[in-house]
Protein backbone atom coordinates (compact mmCIF):
# COMPACT_ATOMS: atom_id res chain seq x y z
CA UNK A 1 0.16 0.65 -0.11
CA UNK A 2 2.65 2.18 0.69
CA UNK A 3 4.26 1.58 -2.66
CA UNK A 4 1.39 2.33 -4.32
CA UNK A 5 0.94 5.66 -2.34
CA UNK A 6 4.73 6.44 -3.20
CA UNK A 7 3.88 5.87 -6.95
CA UNK A 8 0.62 8.09 -6.81
CA UNK A 9 3.00 10.76 -5.07
CA UNK A 10 5.67 10.40 -7.93
CA UNK A 11 3.02 10.39 -11.33
CA UNK A 12 1.77 13.60 -9.77
CA UNK A 13 4.48 15.26 -9.49
CA UNK A 14 6.25 13.85 -12.70
CA UNK A 15 2.55 15.25 -14.34
CA UNK A 16 3.26 18.71 -12.74
CA UNK A 17 6.78 19.25 -13.27
CA UNK A 18 6.13 18.75 -16.80
CA UNK A 19 2.65 20.49 -16.65
CA UNK A 20 5.24 23.80 -15.88
CA UNK A 21 8.15 22.95 -17.78
CA UNK A 22 5.44 23.49 -21.17
CA UNK A 23 3.59 26.27 -19.75
CA UNK A 24 6.87 28.07 -19.24
CA UNK A 25 8.38 26.96 -22.90
CA UNK A 26 8.30 29.94 -25.24
CA UNK A 27 5.60 30.18 -27.86
CA UNK A 28 6.64 28.23 -31.31
CA UNK A 29 6.71 30.54 -34.07
CA UNK A 30 3.81 28.98 -35.69
CA UNK A 31 1.55 29.83 -33.04
CA UNK A 32 2.46 33.50 -33.32
CA UNK A 33 0.09 35.25 -36.00
CA UNK A 34 2.38 35.84 -39.64
CA UNK A 35 3.46 38.95 -40.64
CA UNK A 36 1.04 39.87 -43.71
CA UNK A 37 3.97 40.28 -46.88
CA UNK A 38 3.33 41.21 -50.61
CA UNK A 39 5.10 40.94 -53.25
CA UNK A 40 4.50 41.76 -57.29
CA UNK A 41 5.31 39.93 -60.00
CA UNK A 42 6.87 41.51 -62.47
CA UNK A 43 4.51 40.29 -65.16
CA UNK A 44 0.96 37.72 -65.50
CA UNK A 45 1.46 35.02 -63.43
CA UNK A 46 3.87 32.31 -65.14
CA UNK A 47 5.74 28.71 -64.21
CA UNK A 48 8.58 31.67 -63.95
CA UNK A 49 7.21 32.49 -60.84
CA UNK A 50 6.48 29.22 -59.52
CA UNK A 51 8.67 29.28 -57.19
CA UNK A 52 6.87 31.63 -54.94
CA UNK A 53 4.16 29.43 -55.18
CA UNK A 54 5.96 26.11 -54.15
CA UNK A 55 7.30 28.04 -51.03
CA UNK A 56 4.04 29.50 -50.01
CA UNK A 57 2.47 26.12 -50.55
CA UNK A 58 5.36 24.09 -48.57
CA UNK A 59 5.30 26.94 -45.78
CA UNK A 60 8.41 27.87 -45.95
CA UNK A 61 7.07 31.65 -45.66
CA UNK A 62 5.04 30.75 -43.16
CA UNK A 63 8.03 29.11 -41.36
CA UNK A 64 9.60 32.59 -41.49
CA UNK A 65 6.72 34.41 -39.79
CA UNK A 66 5.14 35.64 -43.26
CA UNK A 67 1.50 34.77 -44.47
CA UNK A 68 2.53 36.07 -48.17
CA UNK A 69 0.42 37.67 -50.86
CA UNK A 70 0.96 37.32 -54.35
CA UNK A 71 0.35 39.84 -56.73
CA UNK A 72 0.03 39.56 -60.28
CA UNK A 73 2.43 41.96 -62.43
CA UNK A 74 1.71 44.14 -64.91
CA UNK A 75 5.07 45.19 -65.81
CA UNK A 76 8.03 46.99 -63.84
CA UNK A 77 7.61 50.18 -64.01
CA UNK A 78 4.68 49.05 -62.08
CA UNK A 79 6.04 47.37 -59.52
CA UNK A 80 8.93 50.16 -59.16
CA UNK A 81 5.97 52.42 -58.73
CA UNK A 82 3.92 50.33 -56.29
CA UNK A 83 7.66 49.64 -53.72
CA UNK A 84 9.08 53.23 -54.01
CA UNK A 85 5.06 53.84 -52.60
CA UNK A 86 5.08 51.68 -49.79
CA UNK A 87 1.82 49.96 -50.72
CA UNK A 88 4.02 47.02 -52.05
CA UNK A 89 6.56 45.25 -50.21
CA UNK A 90 8.41 43.32 -52.15
CA UNK A 91 8.22 42.49 -56.12
CA UNK A 92 10.19 41.43 -59.10
CA UNK A 93 11.51 44.25 -61.21
CA UNK A 94 13.82 44.84 -64.39
CA UNK A 95 17.14 45.93 -63.74
CA UNK A 96 16.36 49.01 -66.85
CA UNK A 97 13.23 50.17 -64.60
CA UNK A 98 15.05 50.10 -61.45
CA UNK A 99 17.82 52.46 -62.90
CA UNK A 100 15.05 54.44 -64.10
CA UNK A 101 13.64 54.74 -60.94
CA UNK A 102 16.20 55.84 -58.93
CA UNK A 103 17.07 58.48 -61.75
CA UNK A 104 13.57 59.91 -60.60
CA UNK A 105 14.23 59.52 -56.82
CA UNK A 106 12.11 56.38 -56.68
CA UNK A 107 13.31 54.92 -52.85
CA UNK A 108 13.59 51.47 -53.79
CA UNK A 109 16.66 48.83 -52.94
CA UNK A 110 17.80 45.82 -55.07
CA UNK A 111 18.09 42.79 -52.61
CA UNK A 112 19.01 39.94 -55.30
CA UNK A 113 19.41 40.27 -59.31
CA UNK A 114 18.02 36.37 -60.69
CA UNK A 115 18.93 37.42 -63.86
CA UNK A 116 22.46 38.80 -64.29
CA UNK A 117 21.85 39.47 -68.51
CA UNK A 118 18.69 40.60 -70.66
CA UNK A 119 16.24 38.48 -71.78
CA UNK A 120 15.22 40.72 -74.08
CA UNK A 121 14.65 39.97 -77.63
CA UNK A 122 14.35 40.55 -81.56
CA UNK A 123 11.91 37.45 -82.77
CA UNK A 124 10.70 36.54 -85.75
CA UNK A 125 9.36 33.47 -87.62
CA UNK A 126 12.28 32.38 -89.64
CA UNK A 127 10.09 32.89 -93.19
CA UNK A 128 10.09 36.57 -92.56
CA UNK A 129 14.06 36.37 -93.05
CA UNK A 130 15.65 38.30 -90.57
CA UNK A 131 18.67 36.13 -89.10
CA UNK A 132 20.56 39.08 -88.23
CA UNK A 133 19.82 43.06 -87.12
CA UNK A 134 20.87 44.53 -90.91
CA UNK A 135 17.57 41.57 -91.93
CA UNK A 136 15.58 44.44 -90.26
CA UNK A 137 16.36 47.26 -92.97
CA UNK A 138 12.95 48.03 -93.98
CA UNK A 139 10.83 45.74 -91.64
CA UNK A 140 7.91 46.61 -89.22
CA UNK A 141 9.16 45.76 -85.30
CA UNK A 142 6.36 45.59 -82.81
CA UNK A 143 7.49 47.24 -79.56
CA UNK A 144 5.55 47.83 -76.51
CA UNK A 145 6.19 51.17 -75.02
CA UNK A 146 5.02 50.26 -71.91
CA UNK A 147 7.96 47.27 -71.63
CA UNK A 148 11.86 48.23 -70.60
CA UNK A 149 12.25 45.76 -73.57
CA UNK A 150 11.23 49.50 -75.86
CA UNK A 151 14.82 50.99 -74.85
CA UNK A 152 16.65 48.17 -74.92
CA UNK A 153 15.46 47.26 -78.81
CA UNK A 154 16.40 50.96 -79.86
CA UNK A 155 20.43 50.38 -77.92
CA UNK A 156 20.26 47.57 -80.22
CA UNK A 157 19.86 49.64 -83.44
CA UNK A 158 22.12 52.37 -81.88
CA UNK A 159 24.73 49.54 -81.41
CA UNK A 160 24.15 47.91 -84.43
CA UNK A 161 25.39 50.78 -86.79
CA UNK A 162 23.01 50.02 -89.24
CA UNK A 163 23.32 51.86 -92.72
CA UNK A 164 21.71 55.45 -92.68
CA UNK A 165 19.39 54.14 -95.62
CA UNK A 166 17.92 51.57 -93.08
CA UNK A 167 14.06 52.31 -92.39
CA UNK A 168 12.79 50.23 -89.89
CA UNK A 169 8.90 50.79 -89.40
CA UNK A 170 8.05 51.00 -85.51
CA UNK A 171 4.21 49.40 -84.60
CA UNK A 172 3.16 49.83 -81.62
CA UNK A 173 1.65 46.93 -79.85
CA UNK A 174 0.53 46.27 -75.90
CA UNK A 175 1.70 42.87 -75.51
CA UNK A 176 4.61 40.18 -76.59
CA UNK A 177 3.35 40.36 -80.00
CA UNK A 178 3.07 36.85 -81.13
CA UNK A 179 -0.71 36.82 -82.04
CA UNK A 180 1.39 40.09 -84.29
CA UNK A 181 4.03 38.27 -85.67
CA UNK A 182 1.67 35.82 -86.79
CA UNK A 183 -1.15 38.06 -88.48
CA UNK A 184 1.88 38.81 -90.62
CA UNK A 185 1.13 42.64 -88.66
CA UNK A 186 4.74 42.38 -87.99
CA UNK A 187 7.37 41.46 -89.66
CA UNK A 188 9.27 40.89 -86.27
CA UNK A 189 8.46 41.78 -82.56
CA UNK A 190 11.00 42.75 -79.17
CA UNK A 191 9.83 40.90 -75.97
CA UNK A 192 11.42 38.58 -73.34
CA UNK A 193 13.17 35.77 -75.36
CA UNK A 194 11.26 33.21 -72.59
CA UNK A 195 7.89 34.44 -73.49
CA UNK A 196 6.84 34.69 -76.87
CA UNK A 197 9.09 32.57 -78.83
CA UNK A 198 8.67 29.87 -77.10
CA UNK A 199 5.01 30.41 -77.74
CA UNK A 200 5.27 30.29 -80.85
CA UNK A 201 7.80 28.28 -80.77
CA UNK A 202 5.81 25.39 -78.71
CA UNK A 203 2.50 25.76 -81.87
CA UNK A 204 5.04 24.53 -83.92
CA UNK A 205 6.74 27.85 -85.85
CA UNK A 206 10.63 28.17 -86.71
CA UNK A 207 11.77 31.10 -85.05
CA UNK A 208 14.90 33.12 -84.80
CA UNK A 209 16.37 35.52 -82.55
CA UNK A 210 18.42 38.63 -82.01
CA UNK A 211 19.19 38.62 -78.23
CA UNK A 212 20.00 41.75 -76.43
CA UNK A 213 23.19 40.20 -74.24
CA UNK A 214 24.99 39.98 -77.59
CA UNK A 215 25.09 44.10 -77.96
CA UNK A 216 25.51 44.83 -73.97
CA UNK A 217 25.70 43.59 -70.94
CA UNK A 218 23.08 44.48 -68.49
CA UNK A 219 21.72 43.05 -65.24
CA UNK A 220 17.81 41.93 -65.97
CA UNK A 221 15.12 40.92 -63.05
CA UNK A 222 15.84 41.08 -59.02
CA UNK A 223 14.21 41.22 -56.75
CA UNK A 224 13.39 45.31 -54.93
CA UNK A 225 11.90 46.52 -52.11
CA UNK A 226 11.65 50.02 -50.23
CA UNK A 227 14.35 51.74 -48.41
CA UNK A 228 12.28 52.28 -45.36
CA UNK A 229 11.37 48.96 -45.15
CA UNK A 230 15.65 47.61 -44.73
CA UNK A 231 16.05 50.33 -42.38
CA UNK A 232 13.27 49.77 -40.13
CA UNK A 233 12.21 45.95 -40.43
CA UNK A 234 15.41 44.35 -41.61
CA UNK A 235 14.65 41.22 -40.40
CA UNK A 236 11.41 40.78 -42.04
CA UNK A 237 13.35 41.76 -45.10
CA UNK A 238 15.79 38.66 -44.02
CA UNK A 239 13.11 36.35 -43.42
CA UNK A 240 11.51 36.80 -46.83
CA UNK A 241 14.74 36.45 -48.42
CA UNK A 242 15.51 33.13 -46.74
CA UNK A 243 12.89 32.02 -47.76
CA UNK A 244 12.79 33.16 -51.28
CA UNK A 245 15.67 31.84 -51.52
CA UNK A 246 14.93 28.17 -50.10
CA UNK A 247 12.32 28.15 -52.80
CA UNK A 248 14.36 29.12 -55.70
CA UNK A 249 17.24 27.16 -55.53
CA UNK A 250 14.31 24.54 -54.70
CA UNK A 251 12.55 24.93 -57.16
CA UNK A 252 15.04 25.27 -60.29
CA UNK A 253 16.54 21.48 -58.66
CA UNK A 254 12.89 20.30 -59.01
CA UNK A 255 11.46 22.11 -61.80
CA UNK A 256 8.28 19.70 -62.46
CA UNK A 257 7.05 20.75 -58.77
CA UNK A 258 7.93 24.11 -59.52
CA UNK A 259 5.89 23.74 -62.72
CA UNK A 260 2.60 21.66 -60.87
CA UNK A 261 2.85 24.55 -58.06
CA UNK A 262 2.30 27.63 -60.11
CA UNK A 263 -0.37 24.63 -62.47
CA UNK A 264 -2.26 24.81 -59.19
CA UNK A 265 -3.25 28.38 -58.79
CA UNK A 266 -3.69 27.99 -62.80
CA UNK A 267 -4.69 25.16 -64.22
CA UNK A 268 -6.16 26.88 -67.84
CA UNK A 269 -2.62 27.35 -68.71
CA UNK A 270 -0.92 25.79 -71.33
CA UNK A 271 1.47 23.34 -70.22
CA UNK A 272 3.90 22.81 -72.47
CA UNK A 273 4.21 26.24 -73.12
CA UNK A 274 4.89 27.21 -69.52
CA UNK A 275 7.11 24.02 -69.18
CA UNK A 276 9.50 25.29 -72.17
CA UNK A 277 9.13 28.99 -70.45
CA UNK A 278 10.55 27.50 -67.27
CA UNK A 279 13.24 25.37 -68.77
CA UNK A 280 15.06 28.50 -70.82
CA UNK A 281 14.17 30.89 -67.89
CA UNK A 282 15.70 28.20 -65.88
CA UNK A 283 18.89 28.40 -67.73
CA UNK A 284 18.76 32.42 -67.87
CA UNK A 285 19.40 32.01 -63.53
CA UNK A 286 21.67 29.70 -63.67
CA UNK A 287 23.56 31.06 -66.51
CA UNK A 288 26.85 32.15 -64.95
CA UNK A 289 26.52 29.98 -61.84
CA UNK A 290 25.12 26.37 -62.04
CA UNK A 291 25.41 25.87 -58.65
CA UNK A 292 23.03 28.49 -57.53
CA UNK A 293 24.93 30.37 -54.81
CA UNK A 294 24.84 33.66 -56.28
CA UNK A 295 20.81 33.48 -56.15
CA UNK A 296 20.90 34.05 -52.48
CA UNK A 297 23.61 37.16 -52.04
CA UNK A 298 21.31 39.38 -50.97
CA UNK A 299 22.39 43.35 -51.89
CA UNK A 300 21.44 46.09 -49.95
């Protein structure tokens, strides 16, 4: 009987100690309210943005205390403007747009450069006979004046030193130009190499491309934030970057998962196009560093 009483006393004491220890333990990060954070894409959602959707689905942003809102983009200029005003916390933006923002005093910071070279491309169907930039003379070229590719196209033309009598008709367009190229409204168009040129290739068209990086070196897509956020909430910036880098590196190593993560939020997307676009985008990501280590660089 005495042993029974002693056992009960030991059990009650053990339960009390364990309960006290649990009560005194700090709350888990997951128990804390997540901080709402927004990231704006550089363009409409595509497979190249799959790493954000995947990181959110896997809980990698939540593990850093972040409730991530992914906002569809409408161009790098909008990314720069909204981040500069503080209405968006983070964004993807092209380097040329960032530079223009700095010129007019927009308080933005580049945290990481994803594409170290410009993917801008003058593309055409092979039947148009435009294999070199000199072949543009006498042709119609579609450009999107709201896109950074317009300025890059003109830089390419300037650096090419075309003949004085070379006449190129510029045709304004609102998108990447695939419809205009297919309808023969233009002979060539300008956009990023992993977008409309890939779409037309997937549809069975033979394409020619003249790539901007053959004419100049220009940092392209990067992650930006507001100067105030870096100054006052550096911890948040660091947590966001850690979750983003983890997501990006995993997506590069596991492209099918990255693609599937995007398709879950956009099931109506053209799977063949998104798969090929992602493959080309990933090649650009690791063009100068197959180890992907440089992607983890946080430049503030």
